[in-house]
GROMACS .gro file of C-alpha atoms in nm:
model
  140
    1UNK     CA    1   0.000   0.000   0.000
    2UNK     CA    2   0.243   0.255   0.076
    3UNK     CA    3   0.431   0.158  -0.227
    4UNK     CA    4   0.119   0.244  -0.448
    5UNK     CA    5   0.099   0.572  -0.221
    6UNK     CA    6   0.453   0.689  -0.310
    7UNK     CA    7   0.436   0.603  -0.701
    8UNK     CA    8   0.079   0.814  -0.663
    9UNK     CA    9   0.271   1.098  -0.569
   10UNK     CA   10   0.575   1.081  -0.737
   11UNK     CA   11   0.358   1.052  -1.075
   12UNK     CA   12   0.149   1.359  -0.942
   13UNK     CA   13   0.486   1.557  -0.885
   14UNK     CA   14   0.605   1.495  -1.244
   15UNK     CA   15   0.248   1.593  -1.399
   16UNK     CA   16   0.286   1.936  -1.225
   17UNK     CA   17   0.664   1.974  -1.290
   18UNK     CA   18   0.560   1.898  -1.621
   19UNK     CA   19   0.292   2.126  -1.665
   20UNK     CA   20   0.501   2.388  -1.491
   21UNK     CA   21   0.796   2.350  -1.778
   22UNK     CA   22   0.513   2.352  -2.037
   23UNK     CA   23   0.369   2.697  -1.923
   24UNK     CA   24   0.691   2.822  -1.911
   25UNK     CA   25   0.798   2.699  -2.262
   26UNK     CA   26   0.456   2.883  -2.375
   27UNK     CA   27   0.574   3.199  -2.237
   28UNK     CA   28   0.837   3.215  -2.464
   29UNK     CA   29   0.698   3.186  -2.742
   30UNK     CA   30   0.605   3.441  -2.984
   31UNK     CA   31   0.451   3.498  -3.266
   32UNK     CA   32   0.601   3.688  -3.593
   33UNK     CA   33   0.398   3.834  -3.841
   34UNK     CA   34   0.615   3.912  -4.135
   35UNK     CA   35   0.427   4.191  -4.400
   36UNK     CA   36   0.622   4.287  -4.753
   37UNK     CA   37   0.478   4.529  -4.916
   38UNK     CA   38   0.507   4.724  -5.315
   39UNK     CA   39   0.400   5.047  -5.342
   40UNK     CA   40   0.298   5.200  -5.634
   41UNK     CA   41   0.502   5.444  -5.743
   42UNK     CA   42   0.351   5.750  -5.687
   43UNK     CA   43   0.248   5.637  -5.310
   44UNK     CA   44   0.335   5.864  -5.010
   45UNK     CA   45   0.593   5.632  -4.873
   46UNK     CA   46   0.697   5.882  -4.555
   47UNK     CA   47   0.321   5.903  -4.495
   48UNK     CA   48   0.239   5.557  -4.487
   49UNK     CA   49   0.546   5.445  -4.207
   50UNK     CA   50   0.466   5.747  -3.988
   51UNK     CA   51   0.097   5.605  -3.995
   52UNK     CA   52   0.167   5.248  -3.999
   53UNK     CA   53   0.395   5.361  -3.683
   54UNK     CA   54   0.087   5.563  -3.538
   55UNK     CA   55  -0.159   5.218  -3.601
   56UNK     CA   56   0.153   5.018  -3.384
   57UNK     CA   57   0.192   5.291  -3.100
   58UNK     CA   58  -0.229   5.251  -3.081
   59UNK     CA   59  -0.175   4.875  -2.962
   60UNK     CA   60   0.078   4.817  -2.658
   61UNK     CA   61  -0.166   4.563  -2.541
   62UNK     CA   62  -0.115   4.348  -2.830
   63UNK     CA   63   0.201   4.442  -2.987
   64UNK     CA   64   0.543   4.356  -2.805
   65UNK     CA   65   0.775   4.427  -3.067
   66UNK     CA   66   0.718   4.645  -3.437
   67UNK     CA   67   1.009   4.646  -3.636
   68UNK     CA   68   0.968   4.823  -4.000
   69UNK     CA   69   1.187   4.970  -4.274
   70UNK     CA   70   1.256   5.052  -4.671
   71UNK     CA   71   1.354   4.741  -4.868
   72UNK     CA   72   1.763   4.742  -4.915
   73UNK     CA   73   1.840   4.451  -4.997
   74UNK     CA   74   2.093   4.377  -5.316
   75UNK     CA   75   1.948   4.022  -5.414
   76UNK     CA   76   1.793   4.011  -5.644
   77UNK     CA   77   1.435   3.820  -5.514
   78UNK     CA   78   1.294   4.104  -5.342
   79UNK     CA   79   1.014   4.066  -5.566
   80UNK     CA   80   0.921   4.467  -5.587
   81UNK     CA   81   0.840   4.500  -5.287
   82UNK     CA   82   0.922   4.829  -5.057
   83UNK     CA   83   0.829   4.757  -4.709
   84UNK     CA   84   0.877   4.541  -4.448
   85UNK     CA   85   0.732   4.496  -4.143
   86UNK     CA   86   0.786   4.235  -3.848
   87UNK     CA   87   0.518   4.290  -3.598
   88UNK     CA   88   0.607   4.049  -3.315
   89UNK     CA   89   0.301   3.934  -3.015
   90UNK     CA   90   0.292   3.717  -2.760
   91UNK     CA   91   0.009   3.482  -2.895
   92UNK     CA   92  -0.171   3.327  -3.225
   93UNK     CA   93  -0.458   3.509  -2.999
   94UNK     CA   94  -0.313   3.812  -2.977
   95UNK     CA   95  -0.233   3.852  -3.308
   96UNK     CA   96  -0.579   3.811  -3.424
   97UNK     CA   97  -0.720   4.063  -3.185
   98UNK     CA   98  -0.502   4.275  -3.420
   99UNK     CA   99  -0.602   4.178  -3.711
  100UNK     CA  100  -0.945   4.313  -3.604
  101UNK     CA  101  -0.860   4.596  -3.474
  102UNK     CA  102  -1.005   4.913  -3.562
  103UNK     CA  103  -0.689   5.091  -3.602
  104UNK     CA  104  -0.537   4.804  -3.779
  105UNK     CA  105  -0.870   4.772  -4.036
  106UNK     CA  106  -0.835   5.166  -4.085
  107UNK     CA  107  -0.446   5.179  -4.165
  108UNK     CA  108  -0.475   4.938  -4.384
  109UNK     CA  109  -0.830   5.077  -4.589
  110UNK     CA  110  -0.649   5.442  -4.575
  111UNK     CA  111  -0.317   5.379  -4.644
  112UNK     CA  112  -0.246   5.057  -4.777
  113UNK     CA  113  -0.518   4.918  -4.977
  114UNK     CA  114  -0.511   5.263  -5.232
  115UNK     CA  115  -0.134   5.291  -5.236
  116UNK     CA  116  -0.043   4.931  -5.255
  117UNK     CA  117   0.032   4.706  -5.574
  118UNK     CA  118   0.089   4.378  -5.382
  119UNK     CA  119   0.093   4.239  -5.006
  120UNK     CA  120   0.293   3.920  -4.871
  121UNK     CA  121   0.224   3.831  -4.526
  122UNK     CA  122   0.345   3.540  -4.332
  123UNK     CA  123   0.325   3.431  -3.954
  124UNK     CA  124   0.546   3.201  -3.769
  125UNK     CA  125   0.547   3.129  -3.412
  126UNK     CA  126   0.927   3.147  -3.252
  127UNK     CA  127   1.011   2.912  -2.965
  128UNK     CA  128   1.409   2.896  -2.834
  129UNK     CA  129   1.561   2.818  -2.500
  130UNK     CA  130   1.557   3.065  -2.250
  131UNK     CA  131   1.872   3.233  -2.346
  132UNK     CA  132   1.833   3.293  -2.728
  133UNK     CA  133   1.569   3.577  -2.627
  134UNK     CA  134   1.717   3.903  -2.615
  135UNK     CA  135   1.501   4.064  -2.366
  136UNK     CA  136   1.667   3.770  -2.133
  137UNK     CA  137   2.000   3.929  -2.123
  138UNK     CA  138   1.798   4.249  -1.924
  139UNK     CA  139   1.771   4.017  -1.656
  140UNK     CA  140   2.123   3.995  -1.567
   0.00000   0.00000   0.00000
């Protein structure tokens, strides 16, 4: 009996170390929504990444990291496009409580939509150990 006792336990230990270690491996993971996109020429280019910085700076709730910038790069399979974006979150959730957002359905019918030629968008979610995240090194 007290054998059966101890194995209860011990198995009981493991499922919550377990489930601790997987709630921890969920926290860091992220989610990366990559966005590419061509312009036609005679679009305001200044004017759309001051408000496509504006529709970012609206969502601190769901946004933890906006990275964007002016295509540069020499290969040649950039495909015409002239923007990129990486809009990082904290959840597949998250990211689709942007997706409907207001300010993210208005940037996109003001700015984008009349001033764009094409759009590529791609998501990925990003899981590493503990130490490949940069906000990590903060912490020591």
């Amino acid at each position: 009996m007290r054998l059966n006792i101890a194995a209860v336990g011990a198995a009981a230990a493991a499922a919550a170390a377990a489930a601790l270690v997987a709630r921890a491996l969920s926290r860091r993971s992220v989610v990366r929504h990559l966005v590419h996109i061509a312009l036609k020429p005679d679009a305001p280019l200044k004017d759309i990444l001051t408000e496509g910085d504006k529709m970012a700076a609206a969502m601190p709730h769901l946004i933890i990291g906006y990275e964007r910038g002016v295509q540069c790069s020499p290969e040649p399979h950039t495909k015409g496009y002239d923007i990129c974006c990486i809009i990082t979150f904290r959840s597949e959730a998250e990211r689709d409580q942007y997706l409907g957002n207001q300010a993210h359905t208005q940037f996109i019918c003001v700015w984008i939509a009349p001033n764009c030629t094409d759009i590529c968008v791609g998501d990925f979610v990003l899981t590493a150990p503990r130490w490949k995240f940069w906000w990590d090194a903060l912490a020591y």
